């Protein structure tokens, strides 16, 4: 069969094809010289420095990190030390959270390597921000707000660094295996998807393909094997202990009572509660309520603990949606239970996505450093006005949940927790429904429906102003901490609007 | 604690924030009137028509579909019938493949509802294209090329339709459960990610959240429950039978011999072979070789069968990377075996991704309708010049694999399969290494390394020109089918260049 040569002629324009390029025009004979499509089979580079060099690192770039290795993380400090050695300056750090271990970064703030932080600022680094040590104000975003900002381009990430508990030569990454296993890698998905260059740093390089994979070879540029990315005992806890403090247990029981009487504790119930002492105890009380009533819930979302895993196993919930695994039980369960699934921070809480988990929540149980009589919540600054905490999923779950419950002791030390106005507004009052303290429960007057359900059930309901007065009667009216004019922090609401600013402590 | 009102004042500009918008400026008192962030909790619409209407469907739009329901698919025809009823015209259809059941679409081609097809054109619809029934030429792309085109914007999808074996009210979709379960939904991931509007059509609406989920609520706009999306017995086969035809078995054995002597059949070996008779038999032979030699492979990729599942269970491979589940065993395995993982077509074969599976393949065993003496392969048109087949992953795996083996009988009916020049060039000769027929094996002269390995091993090695002559001696030299000038099809290479055009049969 001889082909009329004209049959294979490719015209210069073709309908439906934007720019017609001809495949190796005409040539079909010089087989030996024709290369195949360039392949991408190896992404391993031997040093972090080399990977940063290949990523074209330069002054003023933004580098992102996830915080799944928590206080056991060795990667953020390691990378910034190398960035400093390379003589790079004015970096914007974009971590999903920081921990006490990251105090070591402060020398890079002082020497000009780090210009500012966008994402989450916590602990000693937050303190330094409050005292004006950063050139530019830090920008605080919630987990949902951070991925929204990355997706929309408000926060452009030049280089995403992925601490990888396991990885293969193509850059597939798993969080559930390896000496630094941390479970879900939920906070890193959006970074990997949108950053110009993505570098996975691993202490557990495995044969291709590593499974189950969370972060994908389609998004990773370079893989750097190092000796150690984390300190295992600081990454995940052993079994988290429920508080034994009677005051906190009382708050937890009251939360369970509120949930019981809310009308939501029926089949299909969903909730999120953190790994803090009161939250964990509140979950335990709700667990007992569910058993007693024979309620079968749909999902627990957010940070997952061994207690959540037990509730899944007991059939109290059908699904765990895990953005962060808090303890060894959670990591083990995520690795093998098909109803315990990893979710990205976008899936969890992103307002720019076409739908997120927080919008499906019945109840969120959240903490606070302060609540005010407008139900605004502060989670960022302490009563002394110093920035110590990131936002986490606070404003996301508050906005989404049918009932947002804030748990707080009425006072801590000599400071009241219910105040006239919070120093920093993190989560707006219109998304907060109930404040539960050990001495009384205040319901947002905007939630008359809920108030109707809770009245006459033996709950110590009070007006929030009375709760505030009760606190002040015990502690006195605190004076405002002294602030300067200079803005050192910006609190961005999850939709990208600015909800508050934080000024320098003087 | 009374806050100095100025502390909360948000300046008009802030460093690090692109456009400063103030959160609900100043107001903190009218709690009851302030709405929460708009939530997206329900996406269910009652009819496909309503969903298309909400998607803003209009003349000239592009609608994409996946083909995981294969010949049991009821969705493509259903949607196009409704599009026609709505009076919409000039639609570009962008399916990942079509099947005989889609012959029903031809009336919509005739009446102007469908203008052309971009993606894959198969069977009766291909025949119609060959006879000039489409207004504009159809564009044929491989699985990798299709997702590359969508990702780069070469193919903009206005509305992606997802046939969903299971879905929840938020649009999470699972392929492994439900009456129309089909396993992997690999071909639909990129559609869901890039289309302007995404509509999931399901016959199995489940309580939120459906798990395990493949396609995500973050990408789905609308969910339409319908009575039936598929005919189960036509979606997946029972156990696929290995050919009993001695000629085909001979070819299969020769493939295994080539693989054995190639030097690649060692620990870490990876391969892809289709579900066709010869490929399945070749896999069976390779399976025996691996057992005999004690080889432990890394992965099987592509379309997964019960035989692949057995090899995983036997420990012959560590992982199955599943873009399409061919039979019931594959669906069941994907649902429960953590080493059998779903992959997207992008992960599988996309040249615009940062790395894809085909680049890691050792051996690909592929079919052909024709091979020529330059090792070019035709998989689109038959010897009579009629367009009958899509490209599938043919040119992707050929480009990626270390050894690409084409299996074909030397002739079919009275037509030789090895010819001087293929009618349609689908896969270029420089990516094809070995042609195995029942009467001889030809190695691409560009692969001297492989030729060296195979020589002296008792294999019937021949020059490809001699193979062609042998075929022609039996069938005679076929005459070219008669073509007109008009171009009715465009064959795009996986990188977006045009490798051939298909002209109208006259």
Coordinates of C-alpha atoms in Angstrom, one line a residue, chain A:
Chain A
X1 CA 0.0 0.0 0.0
X2 CA 1.6 3.2 -1.1
X3 CA 0.3 6.4 0.4
X4 CA -0.3 9.4 -1.9
X5 CA 2.2 11.8 -0.2
X6 CA -0.4 14.5 -0.3
X7 CA -2.7 12.7 2.0
X8 CA -0.3 13.4 5.0
X9 CA 0.2 17.1 4.2
X10 CA -0.9 19.2 7.1
X11 CA -2.4 22.5 6.2
X12 CA -1.3 25.7 8.0
X13 CA -4.6 26.3 9.5
X14 CA -7.2 23.8 10.7
X15 CA -10.6 24.4 12.3
X16 CA -10.7 23.7 16.0
X17 CA -6.9 23.9 16.4
X18 CA -5.5 27.2 17.8
X19 CA -2.0 27.2 16.4
X20 CA -1.2 24.5 14.0
X21 CA 2.2 23.0 14.5
X22 CA 3.2 20.1 12.4
X23 CA 4.7 17.0 14.1
X24 CA 8.3 16.5 12.8
X25 CA 7.2 17.7 9.3
X26 CA 7.5 15.1 6.6
X27 CA 10.4 13.1 8.1
X28 CA 9.7 9.5 8.7
X29 CA 13.0 7.9 7.8
X30 CA 15.7 9.0 10.2
X31 CA 14.4 6.9 13.0
X32 CA 17.6 6.6 14.9
X33 CA 18.1 10.3 15.3
X34 CA 14.6 11.2 16.4
X35 CA 14.3 11.6 20.2
X36 CA 11.2 10.5 22.1
X37 CA 9.2 13.1 24.0
X38 CA 11.5 14.4 26.8
X39 CA 10.7 12.4 29.9
X40 CA 10.7 13.4 33.5
X41 CA 11.8 10.3 35.4
X42 CA 14.0 11.6 38.1
X43 CA 13.6 14.7 40.2
X44 CA 16.1 13.9 42.9
X45 CA 18.6 16.6 43.7
X46 CA 21.2 16.0 46.4
X47 CA 20.9 19.2 48.4
X48 CA 18.2 21.7 49.4
X49 CA 20.5 24.4 48.2
X50 CA 20.6 22.9 44.7
X51 CA 16.8 22.6 44.6
X52 CA 16.4 26.2 45.7
X53 CA 18.9 27.2 43.0
X54 CA 17.0 25.3 40.4
X55 CA 13.8 27.0 41.5
X56 CA 15.5 30.2 40.7
X57 CA 15.3 31.6 44.3
X58 CA 15.9 35.3 44.6
X59 CA 15.3 38.2 46.9
X60 CA 11.7 39.0 47.7
X61 CA 10.2 35.6 46.9
X62 CA 7.5 33.9 48.8
X63 CA 8.2 30.4 50.3
X64 CA 5.4 28.3 51.7
X65 CA 5.5 25.5 54.2
X66 CA 2.9 23.2 55.8
X67 CA 2.8 22.5 59.6
X68 CA 2.0 18.8 59.7
X69 CA 5.2 18.1 61.5
X70 CA 4.2 20.6 64.2
X71 CA 6.7 21.1 67.0
X72 CA 8.8 18.3 65.6
X73 CA 9.4 20.1 62.3
X74 CA 13.1 20.4 61.2
X75 CA 12.3 21.6 57.7
X76 CA 11.4 25.3 58.0
X77 CA 14.5 26.1 60.1
X78 CA 16.7 24.0 57.8
X79 CA 15.5 25.7 54.6
X80 CA 15.7 29.2 56.0
X81 CA 19.3 28.6 57.2
X82 CA 20.2 27.6 53.7
X83 CA 18.4 30.5 52.2
X84 CA 20.4 32.8 54.5
X85 CA 23.6 31.1 53.6
X86 CA 22.8 31.7 49.9
X87 CA 22.6 35.4 50.7
X88 CA 18.9 35.7 49.8
X89 CA 17.0 38.5 51.5
X90 CA 13.4 39.8 52.0
X91 CA 11.7 36.5 51.9
X92 CA 8.0 36.3 52.7
X93 CA 7.4 33.2 54.7
X94 CA 4.0 31.5 54.0
X95 CA 3.5 28.7 56.6
X96 CA 0.2 27.2 57.5
X97 CA 1.3 27.5 61.1
X98 CA 4.5 27.9 63.2
X99 CA 5.5 26.3 66.5
X100 CA 7.9 27.1 69.4
X101 CA 10.6 25.2 67.5
X102 CA 10.5 28.0 64.9
X103 CA 11.8 30.6 67.4
X104 CA 15.1 29.8 65.6
X105 CA 13.7 31.8 62.6
X106 CA 14.0 35.1 64.5
X107 CA 17.6 35.5 63.7
X108 CA 16.6 35.5 60.0
X109 CA 14.0 38.2 60.8
X110 CA 16.7 40.3 62.5
X111 CA 19.3 39.8 59.7
X112 CA 16.8 40.7 56.9
X113 CA 16.4 37.2 55.3
X114 CA 12.8 37.1 56.3
X115 CA 10.8 40.2 55.6
X116 CA 7.3 39.1 56.8
X117 CA 5.0 36.2 57.2
X118 CA 1.7 35.6 55.5
X119 CA -0.4 32.7 56.9
X120 CA -0.1 31.9 60.5
X121 CA 2.1 33.4 63.2
X122 CA 2.4 31.7 66.5
X123 CA 4.3 31.6 69.8
X124 CA 7.7 33.3 70.0
X125 CA 7.5 34.4 66.3
X126 CA 4.2 36.1 67.1
X127 CA 5.7 37.8 70.1
X128 CA 8.5 39.1 68.0
X129 CA 5.9 40.5 65.5
X130 CA 4.1 42.2 68.4
X131 CA 7.3 43.9 69.4
X132 CA 7.8 45.3 65.9
X133 CA 10.6 43.0 64.7
X134 CA 9.3 42.5 61.2
X135 CA 9.9 45.0 58.4
X136 CA 6.3 44.6 57.1
X137 CA 3.1 43.6 59.0
X138 CA 2.4 39.9 59.2
X139 CA -0.8 38.8 57.6
X140 CA -2.9 36.3 59.5
X141 CA -5.3 34.0 57.6
X142 CA -7.4 31.1 58.5
X143 CA -6.8 27.7 57.0
X144 CA -9.7 28.4 54.5
X145 CA -8.6 32.0 53.9
X146 CA -5.0 30.9 53.2
X147 CA -6.0 28.5 50.4
X148 CA -8.5 31.1 49.1
X149 CA -5.7 33.6 48.9
X150 CA -3.3 31.2 47.1
X151 CA -6.0 30.1 44.7
X152 CA -7.1 33.6 43.8
X153 CA -3.5 34.9 43.5
X154 CA -3.8 37.2 46.5
X155 CA -0.9 35.2 47.9
X156 CA 1.4 34.1 45.1
X157 CA 3.7 31.3 46.2
X158 CA 7.0 31.2 44.3
X159 CA 8.4 28.1 46.0
X160 CA 6.4 25.6 48.0
X161 CA 8.4 23.4 50.3
X162 CA 6.8 20.1 51.2
X163 CA 8.1 18.2 54.3
X164 CA 7.5 14.7 53.0
X165 CA 7.3 11.7 55.5
X166 CA 7.7 9.5 52.4
X167 CA 8.3 10.3 48.8
X168 CA 9.4 8.6 45.5
X169 CA 11.8 9.8 42.8
X170 CA 8.9 11.4 40.9
X171 CA 7.6 13.4 43.8
X172 CA 4.6 11.4 45.0
X173 CA 4.3 12.1 48.7
X174 CA 2.7 10.1 51.5
X175 CA 2.1 11.3 55.0
X176 CA 1.1 8.0 56.6
X177 CA 4.4 6.1 56.4
X178 CA 8.0 6.8 57.3
X179 CA 9.8 7.7 60.5
X180 CA 8.3 11.2 60.4
X181 CA 4.7 10.0 59.6
X182 CA 2.2 12.7 60.5
X183 CA -1.0 11.4 58.8
X184 CA -2.9 13.9 56.7
X185 CA -1.1 16.4 54.6
X186 CA -4.2 18.5 54.1
X187 CA -2.7 21.9 54.4
X188 CA -0.1 21.3 51.7
X189 CA -2.4 20.4 48.7
X190 CA -3.1 24.0 47.6
X191 CA 0.6 25.0 47.9
X192 CA 1.6 22.1 45.7
X193 CA -1.1 22.9 43.2
X194 CA -0.4 26.6 42.8
X195 CA 3.2 27.3 43.6
X196 CA 5.6 28.0 40.6
X197 CA 8.1 25.5 41.9
X198 CA 7.4 22.6 44.4
X199 CA 10.2 21.0 46.4
X200 CA 9.6 17.8 48.4
X201 CA 12.1 17.2 51.2
X202 CA 12.0 13.7 52.6
X203 CA 13.9 11.4 55.0
X204 CA 12.2 8.3 53.6
X205 CA 12.8 7.9 49.8
X206 CA 10.9 4.8 48.6
X207 CA 10.7 2.9 45.3
X208 CA 8.3 4.3 42.8
X209 CA 5.4 4.5 43.2
X210 CA 4.8 5.3 46.8
X211 CA 1.2 4.6 47.9
X212 CA -1.1 5.8 49.2
X213 CA 0.0 9.1 47.8
X214 CA -1.4 12.5 48.9
X215 CA 0.7 15.0 47.0
X216 CA 1.2 14.2 43.4
X217 CA 4.1 13.8 41.0
X218 CA 2.1 16.0 38.6
X219 CA 2.8 19.0 40.8
X220 CA 6.3 18.3 42.3
X221 CA 9.4 19.6 40.6
X222 CA 12.3 18.4 42.8
X223 CA 12.8 15.8 45.5
X224 CA 15.6 16.2 48.1
X225 CA 16.5 13.3 50.4
X226 CA 17.8 14.5 53.7
X227 CA 18.7 12.6 56.9
X228 CA 15.9 13.8 59.1
X229 CA 12.8 16.0 58.5
X230 CA 11.3 15.7 62.0
X231 CA 11.5 14.6 65.6
X232 CA 8.8 11.8 65.7
X233 CA 7.8 12.3 69.4
X234 CA 7.1 16.0 68.8
X235 CA 5.2 15.4 65.6
X236 CA 2.2 13.4 66.9
X237 CA 1.3 12.8 70.5
X238 CA 0.5 9.5 72.1
X239 CA -3.1 9.3 73.2
X240 CA -4.4 12.7 74.1
X241 CA -5.7 12.9 77.6
X242 CA -9.1 14.4 78.5
X243 CA -8.8 17.1 81.1
X244 CA -9.3 16.2 84.7
X245 CA -9.9 19.8 85.8
X246 CA -13.4 20.0 87.3
X247 CA -14.0 23.5 86.0
X248 CA -13.2 22.4 82.4
X249 CA -15.2 19.2 82.8
X250 CA -18.2 21.3 83.8
X251 CA -17.8 23.5 80.7
X252 CA -17.6 20.3 78.6
X253 CA -20.8 18.9 80.1
X254 CA -22.6 22.1 79.5
X255 CA -21.5 22.0 75.8
X256 CA -23.0 18.5 75.5
X257 CA -26.2 19.7 77.1
X258 CA -26.4 22.6 74.6
X259 CA -25.9 20.2 71.7
X260 CA -28.4 17.7 73.1
X261 CA -31.1 20.4 73.4
X262 CA -30.2 22.2 70.1
X263 CA -32.3 19.8 68.0
X264 CA -29.3 18.8 65.9
X265 CA -28.3 15.7 67.8
X266 CA -30.1 13.3 65.4
X267 CA -29.0 10.9 62.7
X268 CA -26.7 12.6 60.3
X269 CA -25.2 14.8 63.0
X270 CA -21.8 16.3 62.2
X271 CA -19.3 18.1 64.3
X272 CA -15.9 19.5 64.8
X273 CA -14.1 19.9 68.1
X274 CA -10.4 20.5 68.5
X275 CA -7.7 18.7 70.5
X276 CA -7.7 21.1 73.4
X277 CA -8.6 20.0 76.9
X278 CA -12.2 21.3 77.0
X279 CA -12.9 20.4 73.4
X280 CA -11.7 16.8 73.9
X281 CA -13.9 16.5 77.0
X282 CA -16.9 18.0 75.2
X283 CA -16.5 15.4 72.5
X284 CA -16.4 12.7 75.1
X285 CA -19.7 14.0 76.6
X286 CA -21.3 14.2 73.2
X287 CA -20.1 10.7 72.5
X288 CA -22.0 9.4 75.6
X289 CA -25.1 11.3 74.5
X290 CA -25.0 9.8 71.1
X291 CA -24.7 6.3 72.5
X292 CA -27.5 6.9 75.0
X293 CA -29.8 8.2 72.2
X294 CA -28.6 5.8 69.5
X295 CA -27.7 8.6 67.2
X296 CA -25.6 7.8 64.1
X297 CA -23.7 10.9 62.9
X298 CA -22.3 11.6 59.5
X299 CA -18.9 13.1 59.9
X300 CA -16.3 14.6 62.2
X301 CA -14.1 17.1 60.4
X302 CA -10.9 19.0 61.1
X303 CA -8.1 17.8 63.3
X304 CA -8.6 14.1 64.1
X305 CA -7.7 12.4 67.3
X306 CA -7.8 8.8 68.7
X307 CA -11.2 9.7 70.2
X308 CA -12.6 10.5 66.8
X309 CA -11.2 7.2 65.5
X310 CA -12.9 5.4 68.4
X311 CA -16.2 7.1 67.5
X312 CA -15.8 6.0 63.9
X313 CA -15.2 2.4 65.0
X314 CA -18.2 2.5 67.4
X315 CA -20.3 3.5 64.4
X316 CA -21.2 6.8 66.0
X317 CA -20.0 8.5 62.8
X318 CA -19.7 7.2 59.3
X319 CA -16.7 9.3 58.2
X320 CA -13.7 11.2 59.4
X321 CA -12.7 14.1 57.2
X322 CA -9.1 14.6 58.3
X323 CA -7.1 17.8 57.5
X324 CA -4.6 17.1 60.3
X325 CA -4.0 14.0 62.3
X326 CA -3.2 14.8 65.9
X327 CA -2.1 11.5 67.4
X328 CA -0.7 8.1 66.6
X329 CA -4.1 6.5 66.5
X330 CA -5.3 9.0 63.9
X331 CA -2.3 8.4 61.7
X332 CA -2.8 4.6 61.9
X333 CA -6.5 4.9 61.1
X334 CA -6.0 7.2 58.2
X335 CA -3.5 4.7 56.7
X336 CA -6.0 1.8 56.6
X337 CA -9.6 2.8 57.3
X338 CA -11.4 3.7 54.0
X339 CA -13.9 5.8 56.0
X340 CA -11.2 7.9 57.5
X341 CA -10.2 10.1 54.6
X342 CA -7.6 12.9 54.0
X343 CA -9.0 16.2 52.9
X344 CA -7.3 19.3 51.6
X345 CA -7.6 22.6 53.4
X346 CA -9.6 23.7 50.3
X347 CA -12.0 20.9 50.6
X348 CA -12.3 21.7 54.3
X349 CA -12.8 25.5 54.3
X350 CA -12.1 27.4 51.1
X351 CA -14.7 30.0 50.2
X352 CA -13.4 30.2 46.7
X353 CA -14.1 26.5 46.1
X354 CA -17.5 25.3 44.9
X355 CA -18.4 24.0 48.3
X356 CA -16.5 23.1 51.5
X357 CA -17.0 20.9 54.5
X358 CA -17.4 23.6 57.1
X359 CA -20.7 24.6 55.4
X360 CA -22.0 21.1 56.2
X361 CA -21.2 21.3 59.9
X362 CA -23.9 21.1 62.5
X363 CA -21.7 22.0 65.5
X364 CA -18.3 23.5 66.0
X365 CA -16.8 23.7 69.4
X366 CA -14.1 26.4 69.5
X367 CA -11.8 28.1 72.0
X368 CA -11.0 31.8 72.5
X369 CA -8.6 34.1 74.2
X370 CA -11.4 36.7 74.6
X371 CA -15.1 37.0 73.7
X372 CA -16.9 40.3 73.7
X373 CA -20.5 41.3 74.3
X374 CA -21.1 41.4 70.6
X375 CA -19.9 37.8 70.4
X376 CA -16.8 38.7 68.5
X377 CA -14.0 36.3 69.3
X378 CA -10.3 36.9 69.7
X379 CA -8.0 33.9 69.2
X380 CA -4.9 35.8 68.1
X381 CA -3.8 38.1 70.9
X382 CA -3.7 37.5 74.6
X383 CA -5.2 39.9 77.2
X384 CA -1.8 41.6 77.2
X385 CA -2.2 42.5 73.5
X386 CA 0.6 40.2 72.4
X387 CA 0.1 38.1 69.2
X388 CA 0.6 34.5 70.2
X389 CA -1.8 32.4 68.1
X390 CA -2.8 31.7 64.5
X391 CA -6.4 31.5 63.4
X392 CA -6.5 27.9 62.4
X393 CA -10.0 26.9 61.2
X394 CA -11.7 29.1 63.8
X395 CA -13.5 31.7 61.6
X396 CA -14.1 29.1 58.9
X397 CA -16.0 26.6 61.1
X398 CA -17.7 29.4 62.9
X399 CA -19.1 30.8 59.6
X400 CA -20.1 27.3 58.4
X401 CA -21.5 25.5 61.4
X402 CA -25.2 25.6 62.2
X403 CA -24.2 26.2 65.9
X404 CA -20.9 27.7 66.8
X405 CA -20.1 27.1 70.5
X406 CA -17.2 29.1 72.1
X407 CA -15.8 27.4 75.2
X408 CA -13.8 29.5 77.7
X409 CA -13.3 29.8 81.4
X410 CA -14.8 33.0 82.6
X411 CA -11.4 34.2 83.6
X412 CA -7.8 33.1 83.4
X413 CA -5.4 34.3 86.1
X414 CA -6.7 37.8 86.9
X415 CA -8.0 38.5 83.4
X416 CA -11.7 38.2 82.4
X417 CA -12.3 36.3 79.2
X418 CA -15.7 37.9 78.5
X419 CA -15.1 41.6 77.8
X420 CA -16.7 44.7 76.4
X421 CA -14.7 44.6 73.2
X422 CA -12.1 42.0 72.2
X423 CA -8.6 43.5 71.6
X424 CA -8.4 41.7 68.3
X425 CA -11.4 40.7 66.3
X426 CA -10.7 37.3 64.7
X427 CA -14.1 35.7 64.3
X428 CA -17.1 38.1 63.9
X429 CA -19.9 37.9 66.4
X430 CA -22.5 37.2 63.8
X431 CA -21.0 33.8 63.2
X432 CA -20.9 32.9 67.0
X433 CA -24.0 31.4 68.6
X434 CA -23.2 30.3 72.1
X435 CA -20.6 31.1 74.7
X436 CA -20.2 28.4 77.4
X437 CA -18.4 29.2 80.6
X438 CA -18.3 27.4 83.9
X439 CA -20.6 30.0 85.4
X440 CA -23.1 30.6 82.7
X441 CA -24.1 30.2 79.1
X442 CA -24.8 33.2 76.8
X443 CA -26.7 32.7 73.5
X444 CA -26.4 35.2 70.6
X445 CA -29.7 37.2 70.6
X446 CA -29.6 36.9 66.8
X447 CA -30.3 33.2 67.3
X448 CA -33.8 33.3 68.8
X449 CA -34.5 29.8 67.3
X450 CA -31.7 28.4 69.4
X451 CA -32.7 30.3 72.5
X452 CA -36.2 28.9 72.2
X453 CA -34.8 25.4 72.1
X454 CA -32.5 25.9 75.1
X455 CA -34.9 27.7 77.4
X456 CA -36.5 25.8 80.2
X457 CA -34.0 22.9 80.0
X458 CA -32.2 23.7 83.2
X459 CA -29.3 25.4 81.5
X460 CA -27.7 28.5 83.2
X461 CA -28.6 30.9 80.4
X462 CA -27.5 34.5 80.8
X463 CA -27.3 37.7 78.9
X464 CA -23.7 38.1 77.6
X465 CA -23.5 41.5 79.4
X466 CA -24.3 39.8 82.7
X467 CA -21.6 37.2 82.0
X468 CA -19.2 40.0 81.4
X469 CA -20.2 41.8 84.6
X470 CA -19.8 38.5 86.6
X471 CA -16.3 38.2 85.2
X472 CA -15.4 41.8 86.0
X473 CA -16.8 41.5 89.5
X474 CA -14.2 38.8 90.1
X475 CA -11.2 40.3 88.3
X476 CA -11.9 44.0 88.2
X477 CA -12.1 45.9 84.9
X478 CA -8.8 45.3 83.1
X479 CA -7.0 48.2 81.6
X480 CA -6.1 48.1 77.9
X481 CA -2.6 47.1 77.2
X482 CA -0.5 50.0 75.7
X483 CA -0.4 50.0 71.9
X484 CA 1.6 52.2 69.6
X485 CA 0.3 53.4 66.2
X486 CA 2.3 51.1 64.1
X487 CA 0.4 48.2 62.5
X488 CA 2.3 44.9 63.0
X489 CA -0.3 42.4 62.0
X490 CA -3.3 42.2 59.7
X491 CA -6.2 39.9 60.3
X492 CA -7.8 38.9 57.1
X493 CA -11.3 37.4 57.1
X494 CA -11.8 34.2 55.2
X495 CA -13.3 36.0 52.3
X496 CA -10.3 38.3 51.8
X497 CA -11.7 41.4 53.6
X498 CA -9.8 42.9 56.5
X499 CA -11.5 42.3 59.8
X500 CA -8.9 43.8 62.1
X501 CA -5.3 45.1 62.5
X502 CA -2.9 44.4 65.3
X503 CA -0.8 47.3 66.6
X504 CA 2.7 47.2 68.1
X505 CA 2.9 46.6 71.8
X506 CA 4.9 49.4 73.5

